Amino acid sequence: MLALAACSSPRDRRNRDDACLPLPGAIRRGLVADPAGGALYWIEDVSTADYDAELQIQARLVRYDLAARRLDVIADWVAAPFHFMRGGIVVRQASDGAWRLVRIPHTGRIEVLTPSHLSVYDAEPVDPGMLVVRAGGDGMSAIYTLQLHRPRAALLAKADILLGVAAGQAVIERDDAHFAIDLETGAERPLELPDGATPNRDEAWFVAENTVRLHVMSTGEVQTGETTYHYDGKALTVADQ
């Protein structure tokens, strides 16, 4: 990330052509290498002014060709995250005050994957051809499964937050409680998280006996990890250091 925004001086660049990418300053995030190689993708903010000269900030998905040193805009008015899926890149895009999920194939023609009555808040891949989507619509926030070969959002369960997808399950938060939802059957399993745990995707971090531990929500397994941290109520320190 820093390498994209902080370049060396012009004098240094004359001696080192590969020191940095020839890009103007911008806020950039979500840097990902093209799985096929030869390019980088990221989302960057662009400032625009409307007819009344009011400043607006929009985000765009771009591709940087490393061989040609060329920056191409893939889509405007997008939001993270974006995923490399079967048939192209999947990303959220603003449309008529809501967020739709779109797929952008290599041809560049945008394909809308979600119906207009849903506004997409999050999307997590299950495999290259399937996503779990959290969206608002029909008066509720819920998660849906979406098969890319037949993009029809199938309701799975009500959910306030989609924390992640792992082991054929979606981990969600609803009414301050946590559940694992089987993606095939829709069966729910309550998740008992340790007090003070911080959930993220399929993991929940918590402190026990002054040691930071990891609770894997899809399996219930508790891990200490290769590196043990101690917490004294103020700061984290690495054990034996």
GROMACS .gro file of C-alpha atoms in nm:
model
  241
    1MET     CA    1   0.000   0.000   0.000
    2LEU     CA    2   0.270   0.247   0.098
    3ALA     CA    3   0.474   0.160  -0.208
    4LEU     CA    4   0.187   0.277  -0.426
    5ALA     CA    5   0.159   0.616  -0.258
    6ALA     CA    6   0.514   0.702  -0.151
    7CYS     CA    7   0.767   0.726  -0.430
    8SER     CA    8   1.132   0.813  -0.418
    9SER     CA    9   1.263   1.146  -0.541
   10PRO     CA   10   1.293   1.218  -0.918
   11ARG     CA   11   1.669   1.197  -0.887
   12ASP     CA   12   1.647   0.853  -0.728
   13ARG     CA   13   1.402   0.735  -0.994
   14ARG     CA   14   1.648   0.820  -1.271
   15ASN     CA   15   1.883   0.567  -1.119
   16ARG     CA   16   1.616   0.313  -1.023
   17ASP     CA   17   1.333   0.289  -1.276
   18ASP     CA   18   1.161   0.020  -1.072
   19ALA     CA   19   1.167   0.214  -0.743
   20CYS     CA   20   0.797   0.298  -0.756
   21LEU     CA   21   0.493   0.303  -0.980
   22PRO     CA   22   0.444   0.626  -1.179
   23LEU     CA   23   0.116   0.719  -1.012
   24PRO     CA   24  -0.026   1.043  -0.874
   25GLY     CA   25  -0.104   1.064  -0.504
   26ALA     CA   26  -0.434   0.905  -0.402
   27ILE     CA   27  -0.597   0.714  -0.120
   28ARG     CA   28  -0.569   0.350  -0.223
   29ARG     CA   29  -0.679   0.030  -0.048
   30GLY     CA   30  -0.741  -0.338  -0.112
   31LEU     CA   31  -0.424  -0.400  -0.313
   32VAL     CA   32  -0.446  -0.747  -0.473
   33ALA     CA   33  -0.224  -0.912  -0.733
   34ASP     CA   34  -0.395  -1.049  -1.043
   35PRO     CA   35  -0.413  -1.430  -1.002
   36ALA     CA   36  -0.316  -1.457  -1.369
   37GLY     CA   37  -0.007  -1.243  -1.304
   38GLY     CA   38   0.119  -0.923  -1.462
   39ALA     CA   39  -0.117  -0.676  -1.296
   40LEU     CA   40  -0.232  -0.523  -0.969
   41TYR     CA   41  -0.587  -0.432  -0.867
   42TRP     CA   42  -0.699  -0.190  -0.599
   43ILE     CA   43  -0.972   0.057  -0.506
   44GLU     CA   44  -0.888   0.427  -0.498
   45ASP     CA   45  -1.080   0.745  -0.412
   46VAL     CA   46  -1.146   1.014  -0.671
   47SER     CA   47  -1.270   1.367  -0.600
   48THR     CA   48  -1.542   1.509  -0.823
   49ALA     CA   49  -1.753   1.825  -0.818
   50ASP     CA   50  -2.122   1.832  -0.905
   51TYR     CA   51  -2.306   2.111  -1.089
   52ASP     CA   52  -2.326   2.318  -0.769
   53ALA     CA   53  -1.950   2.275  -0.716
   54GLU     CA   54  -2.003   2.052  -0.413
   55LEU     CA   55  -1.720   1.807  -0.356
   56GLN     CA   56  -1.798   1.437  -0.382
   57ILE     CA   57  -1.572   1.141  -0.318
   58GLN     CA   58  -1.623   0.826  -0.519
   59ALA     CA   59  -1.426   0.504  -0.527
   60ARG     CA   60  -1.323   0.322  -0.840
   61LEU     CA   61  -1.176  -0.021  -0.907
   62VAL     CA   62  -0.860  -0.003  -1.118
   63ARG     CA   63  -0.614  -0.239  -1.282
   64TYR     CA   64  -0.248  -0.154  -1.324
   65ASP     CA   65  -0.067  -0.338  -1.603
   66LEU     CA   66   0.290  -0.389  -1.476
   67ALA     CA   67   0.441  -0.453  -1.819
   68ALA     CA   68   0.275  -0.160  -1.999
   69ARG     CA   69   0.283   0.068  -1.690
   70ARG     CA   70  -0.080   0.154  -1.767
   71LEU     CA   71  -0.369   0.223  -1.531
   72ASP     CA   72  -0.718   0.120  -1.645
   73VAL     CA   73  -1.044   0.198  -1.464
   74ILE     CA   74  -1.253  -0.118  -1.432
   75ALA     CA   75  -1.562   0.028  -1.262
   76ASP     CA   76  -1.673   0.349  -1.087
   77TRP     CA   77  -1.875   0.401  -0.768
   78VAL     CA   78  -1.764   0.075  -0.607
   79ALA     CA   79  -1.701  -0.039  -0.250
   80ALA     CA   80  -1.475  -0.303  -0.100
   81PRO     CA   81  -1.432  -0.589  -0.094
   82PHE     CA   82  -1.385  -0.727  -0.443
   83HIS     CA   83  -1.325  -1.093  -0.527
   84PHE     CA   84  -1.176  -1.283  -0.820
   85MET     CA   85  -1.450  -1.530  -0.906
   86ARG     CA   86  -1.540  -1.758  -1.194
   87GLY     CA   87  -1.612  -1.538  -1.496
   88GLY     CA   88  -1.457  -1.217  -1.363
   89ILE     CA   89  -1.430  -0.981  -1.067
   90VAL     CA   90  -1.725  -0.945  -0.828
   91VAL     CA   91  -1.765  -0.612  -0.646
   92ARG     CA   92  -2.034  -0.392  -0.491
   93GLN     CA   93  -2.142  -0.093  -0.700
   94ALA     CA   94  -2.368   0.201  -0.612
   95SER     CA   95  -2.689   0.235  -0.812
   96ASP     CA   96  -2.992   0.458  -0.740
   97GLY     CA   97  -2.906   0.502  -0.374
   98ALA     CA   98  -2.845   0.131  -0.309
   99TRP     CA   99  -2.562  -0.119  -0.353
  100ARG     CA  100  -2.585  -0.390  -0.614
  101LEU     CA  101  -2.346  -0.679  -0.666
  102VAL     CA  102  -2.192  -0.694  -1.011
  103ARG     CA  103  -1.955  -0.920  -1.200
  104ILE     CA  104  -1.706  -0.768  -1.442
  105PRO     CA  105  -1.574  -1.023  -1.692
  106HIS     CA  106  -1.253  -0.976  -1.887
  107THR     CA  107  -1.457  -0.826  -2.170
  108GLY     CA  108  -1.541  -0.537  -1.936
  109ARG     CA  109  -1.920  -0.558  -1.971
  110ILE     CA  110  -2.081  -0.529  -1.626
  111GLU     CA  111  -2.332  -0.800  -1.527
  112VAL     CA  112  -2.569  -0.726  -1.236
  113LEU     CA  113  -2.602  -1.026  -1.001
  114THR     CA  114  -2.862  -0.906  -0.748
  115PRO     CA  115  -3.222  -0.784  -0.791
  116SER     CA  116  -3.302  -0.415  -0.760
  117HIS     CA  117  -3.496  -0.452  -0.433
  118LEU     CA  118  -3.185  -0.574  -0.248
  119SER     CA  119  -2.905  -0.346  -0.129
  120VAL     CA  120  -2.586  -0.546  -0.074
  121TYR     CA  121  -2.380  -0.478   0.239
  122ASP     CA  122  -2.127  -0.759   0.220
  123ALA     CA  123  -2.027  -1.058   0.008
  124GLU     CA  124  -1.795  -1.347   0.094
  125PRO     CA  125  -1.686  -1.623  -0.146
  126VAL     CA  126  -1.756  -1.988  -0.070
  127ASP     CA  127  -1.575  -2.117  -0.379
  128PRO     CA  128  -1.497  -1.968  -0.724
  129GLY     CA  129  -1.861  -2.010  -0.830
  130MET     CA  130  -2.058  -1.925  -0.516
  131LEU     CA  131  -2.099  -1.632  -0.275
  132VAL     CA  132  -2.275  -1.565   0.052
  133VAL     CA  133  -2.430  -1.217   0.044
  134ARG     CA  134  -2.574  -1.003   0.322
  135ALA     CA  135  -2.828  -0.758   0.189
  136GLY     CA  136  -3.115  -0.539   0.301
  137GLY     CA  137  -3.454  -0.549   0.141
  138ASP     CA  138  -3.807  -0.668   0.201
  139GLY     CA  139  -3.790  -0.493   0.538
  140MET     CA  140  -3.505  -0.698   0.683
  141SER     CA  141  -3.134  -0.766   0.675
  142ALA     CA  142  -3.057  -1.122   0.570
  143ILE     CA  143  -2.798  -1.348   0.412
  144TYR     CA  144  -2.845  -1.515   0.076
  145THR     CA  145  -2.654  -1.772  -0.126
  146LEU     CA  146  -2.570  -1.678  -0.483
  147GLN     CA  147  -2.458  -1.928  -0.747
  148LEU     CA  148  -2.278  -1.745  -1.027
  149HIS     CA  149  -2.381  -1.989  -1.298
  150ARG     CA  150  -2.743  -1.903  -1.211
  151PRO     CA  151  -2.743  -1.570  -1.025
  152ARG     CA  152  -3.065  -1.592  -0.824
  153ALA     CA  153  -3.028  -1.484  -0.460
  154ALA     CA  154  -3.167  -1.759  -0.232
  155LEU     CA  155  -3.267  -1.650   0.119
  156LEU     CA  156  -3.079  -1.837   0.390
  157ALA     CA  157  -3.147  -1.659   0.722
  158LYS     CA  158  -3.202  -1.324   0.885
  159ALA     CA  159  -2.875  -1.168   0.996
  160ASP     CA  160  -2.749  -0.836   1.127
  161ILE     CA  161  -2.384  -0.905   1.039
  162LEU     CA  162  -2.208  -1.158   0.817
  163LEU     CA  163  -1.885  -1.239   1.001
  164GLY     CA  164  -1.746  -1.489   0.755
  165VAL     CA  165  -1.777  -1.816   0.565
  166ALA     CA  166  -1.588  -2.135   0.648
  167ALA     CA  167  -1.632  -2.513   0.636
  168GLY     CA  168  -1.962  -2.492   0.449
  169GLN     CA  169  -2.111  -2.256   0.705
  170ALA     CA  170  -2.187  -1.886   0.729
  171VAL     CA  171  -2.105  -1.728   1.064
  172ILE     CA  172  -2.353  -1.452   1.148
  173GLU     CA  173  -2.458  -1.218   1.426
  174ARG     CA  174  -2.827  -1.160   1.499
  175ASP     CA  175  -2.977  -0.979   1.798
  176ASP     CA  176  -2.633  -0.977   1.968
  177ALA     CA  177  -2.610  -1.358   1.942
  178HIS     CA  178  -2.392  -1.563   1.706
  179PHE     CA  179  -2.487  -1.856   1.487
  180ALA     CA  180  -2.334  -2.091   1.229
  181ILE     CA  181  -2.568  -2.150   0.933
  182ASP     CA  182  -2.526  -2.460   0.718
  183LEU     CA  183  -2.514  -2.338   0.358
  184GLU     CA  184  -2.688  -2.645   0.216
  185THR     CA  185  -2.965  -2.709   0.468
  186GLY     CA  186  -3.004  -2.368   0.634
  187ALA     CA  187  -2.981  -2.533   0.978
  188GLU     CA  188  -2.869  -2.295   1.254
  189ARG     CA  189  -2.627  -2.379   1.533
  190PRO     CA  190  -2.581  -2.132   1.822
  191LEU     CA  191  -2.223  -2.030   1.887
  192GLU     CA  192  -2.111  -1.983   2.245
  193LEU     CA  193  -1.829  -1.731   2.237
  194PRO     CA  194  -1.605  -1.653   2.534
  195ASP     CA  195  -1.678  -1.335   2.727
  196GLY     CA  196  -1.522  -1.031   2.564
  197ALA     CA  197  -1.444  -1.216   2.240
  198THR     CA  198  -1.396  -1.009   1.925
  199PRO     CA  199  -1.539  -1.202   1.626
  200ASN     CA  200  -1.401  -1.158   1.276
  201ARG     CA  201  -1.487  -1.388   0.986
  202ASP     CA  202  -1.450  -1.742   1.129
  203GLU     CA  203  -1.233  -1.636   1.424
  204ALA     CA  204  -1.298  -1.483   1.762
  205TRP     CA  205  -1.008  -1.347   1.966
  206PHE     CA  206  -1.032  -1.334   2.345
  207VAL     CA  207  -0.815  -1.311   2.657
  208ALA     CA  208  -0.794  -1.595   2.909
  209GLU     CA  209  -0.539  -1.621   3.190
  210ASN     CA  210  -0.362  -1.314   3.051
  211THR     CA  211  -0.310  -1.493   2.720
  212VAL     CA  212  -0.471  -1.401   2.386
  213ARG     CA  213  -0.642  -1.706   2.239
  214LEU     CA  214  -0.825  -1.787   1.915
  215HIS     CA  215  -1.172  -1.944   1.905
  216VAL     CA  216  -1.254  -2.098   1.563
  217MET     CA  217  -1.627  -2.043   1.539
  218SER     CA  218  -1.711  -2.300   1.272
  219THR     CA  219  -1.556  -2.585   1.476
  220GLY     CA  220  -1.552  -2.456   1.835
  221GLU     CA  221  -1.176  -2.524   1.857
  222VAL     CA  222  -0.969  -2.297   2.081
  223GLN     CA  223  -0.609  -2.230   1.979
  224THR     CA  224  -0.326  -2.047   2.147
  225GLY     CA  225  -0.123  -2.022   1.827
  226GLU     CA  226   0.248  -2.045   1.758
  227THR     CA  227   0.308  -1.704   1.915
  228THR     CA  228   0.173  -1.653   2.265
  229TYR     CA  229   0.075  -1.304   2.377
  230HIS     CA  230   0.022  -1.183   2.731
  231TYR     CA  231  -0.216  -0.902   2.824
  232ASP     CA  232  -0.163  -0.706   3.147
  233GLY     CA  233  -0.476  -0.495   3.111
  234LYS     CA  234  -0.292  -0.220   2.925
  235ALA     CA  235  -0.079  -0.369   2.649
  236LEU     CA  236   0.002  -0.690   2.462
  237THR     CA  237   0.350  -0.838   2.490
  238VAL     CA  238   0.501  -1.145   2.324
  239ALA     CA  239   0.579  -1.424   2.567
  240ASP     CA  240   0.943  -1.467   2.665
  241GLN     CA  241   1.043  -1.136   2.501
   0.00000   0.00000   0.00000
